């Protein structure tokens, strides 16, 4: 997924990320009515304002994996920034214009917390999950992909990470240690992959193109020429 | 096994591994094993056994995005917090937790929380839902 583009649920079934997409329901759902009822009552009662909702929507529209891509690309080109990013992720984000205190001044109710960037090495590969629900570093990666929230991913990543990674097409040699980081209310993570070969002399902007969402979750590796997660093939299975 | 129908195969498999179920209907007593099974927090899924499922992409639909925003605004203005949301989702129990779509869980527990805490009454909620449904019906004409 590139830039701030987000599905609106009606843009077809091709799945521009390469993964198959869900079919979209055509009728007005009970949940849609319930959400409207709760929102309107909350506004009438003065719990929050329509303006609050609008401001939050604006913030949510602006976040996406492009934020994280900027962090990784800059760190690959700038050792000083890389050090600062690994030492204090939340603080270093400000250098690329990501402020974890937005949009409320104290962050989002779900996300304002400690942010850690996990550096891959030739010996260690990192990957993130949230076994309790779906914690995800929204300010730097946007909204989580649906599969990240599924019980299947959450159940299996902590116990059989190599198998799950293989289903994403990522086969790691046995000598590479896999570290799974379980996100929670206090800690959010993002993976910084190793800079791939063939990218010597690339600008930040060039590098950002290959730092895709899946490489920052840890289910794919960046490489020169790979600018989307389309090569990740969903494994045929039943649920 | 050639020549066997599907039903016959099923029966054969059942005969090999007979399944016995105790009917749960508020029994006077239960075994410690049954109590342990009932206490099992099935929503805490890390490490539980599962089979692979396809990794489907699905961007937020408008009502889903609005649910996220409404739940966050409720947190922003102090009506609840995200940890309460998660806990309330767990407390829906396994059937609803795994039966409802992701954001349907969110809006279900947001509603329950507002009612439980007295921010809104069930009557107000019902009236508002009727009003919105009516609006939709009119919009269709």
CSV table of N, CA, C and O in Angstrom, one decimal, chain A residues 1-6 61-67 69 141-142 208-209 227:
chain,number,residue,atom,x,y,z
A,1,UNK,N,0.8,-1.2,0.0
A,1,UNK,CA,0.0,0.0,0.0
A,1,UNK,C,0.9,1.2,0.0
A,1,UNK,O,1.8,1.3,0.8
A,2,UNK,N,0.6,2.2,-0.9
A,2,UNK,CA,1.5,3.3,-1.0
A,2,UNK,C,0.8,4.6,-0.5
A,2,UNK,O,-0.5,4.7,-0.6
A,3,UNK,N,1.5,5.5,-0.1
A,3,UNK,CA,1.0,6.8,0.3
A,3,UNK,C,-0.1,6.7,1.3
A,3,UNK,O,-0.2,5.8,2.1
A,4,UNK,N,-1.0,7.7,1.2
A,4,UNK,CA,-2.1,7.7,2.2
A,4,UNK,C,-3.4,7.1,1.7
A,4,UNK,O,-4.4,7.2,2.3
A,5,UNK,N,-3.2,6.4,0.5
A,5,UNK,CA,-4.4,5.9,-0.1
A,5,UNK,C,-5.0,4.8,0.8
A,5,UNK,O,-4.3,4.0,1.4
A,6,UNK,N,-6.3,4.9,1.0
A,6,UNK,CA,-7.0,3.9,1.8
A,6,UNK,C,-8.2,3.3,1.0
A,6,UNK,O,-8.8,4.0,0.2
A,61,UNK,N,-7.0,10.2,8.1
A,61,UNK,CA,-6.8,10.2,6.6
A,61,UNK,C,-5.4,10.4,6.3
A,61,UNK,O,-4.9,10.0,5.2
A,62,UNK,N,-4.6,11.1,7.1
A,62,UNK,CA,-3.2,11.5,6.8
A,62,UNK,C,-2.2,10.4,7.1
A,62,UNK,O,-1.1,10.5,6.7
A,63,UNK,N,-2.6,9.5,8.0
A,63,UNK,CA,-1.6,8.5,8.4
A,63,UNK,C,-1.6,7.3,7.5
A,63,UNK,O,-2.6,7.0,6.9
A,64,UNK,N,-0.4,6.6,7.4
A,64,UNK,CA,-0.3,5.5,6.5
A,64,UNK,C,1.1,5.0,6.5
A,64,UNK,O,2.0,5.6,7.2
A,65,UNK,N,1.4,3.9,5.8
A,65,UNK,CA,2.7,3.3,5.9
A,65,UNK,C,3.8,4.2,5.3
A,65,UNK,O,5.0,4.0,5.6
A,66,UNK,N,3.4,5.3,4.6
A,66,UNK,CA,4.4,6.2,4.1
A,66,UNK,C,5.2,6.9,5.2
A,66,UNK,O,6.4,7.2,5.0
A,67,UNK,N,4.6,7.0,6.4
A,67,UNK,CA,5.3,7.6,7.5
A,67,UNK,C,6.5,6.7,8.0
A,67,UNK,O,7.6,7.2,8.1
A,69,UNK,N,7.9,4.4,6.2
A,69,UNK,CA,8.9,4.3,5.1
A,69,UNK,C,9.9,5.4,5.2
A,69,UNK,O,11.1,5.2,4.9
A,141,UNK,N,2.3,3.7,10.6
A,141,UNK,CA,1.9,2.7,9.6
A,141,UNK,C,0.4,2.9,9.2
A,141,UNK,O,0.0,2.1,8.3
A,142,UNK,N,-0.3,3.7,9.8
A,142,UNK,CA,-1.8,3.8,9.4
A,142,UNK,C,-2.6,2.7,10.0
A,142,UNK,O,-2.2,2.2,11.1
A,208,UNK,N,12.4,5.0,0.1
A,208,UNK,CA,11.1,4.9,0.7
A,208,UNK,C,10.2,4.0,-0.1
A,208,UNK,O,9.3,3.3,0.4
A,209,UNK,N,10.4,4.0,-1.4
A,209,UNK,CA,9.5,3.2,-2.3
A,209,UNK,C,9.6,1.7,-2.0
A,209,UNK,O,8.6,1.0,-2.2
A,227,UNK,N,8.4,-2.6,-4.9
A,227,UNK,CA,7.9,-1.3,-4.4
A,227,UNK,C,6.4,-1.5,-3.9
A,227,UNK,O,5.8,-0.6,-3.5
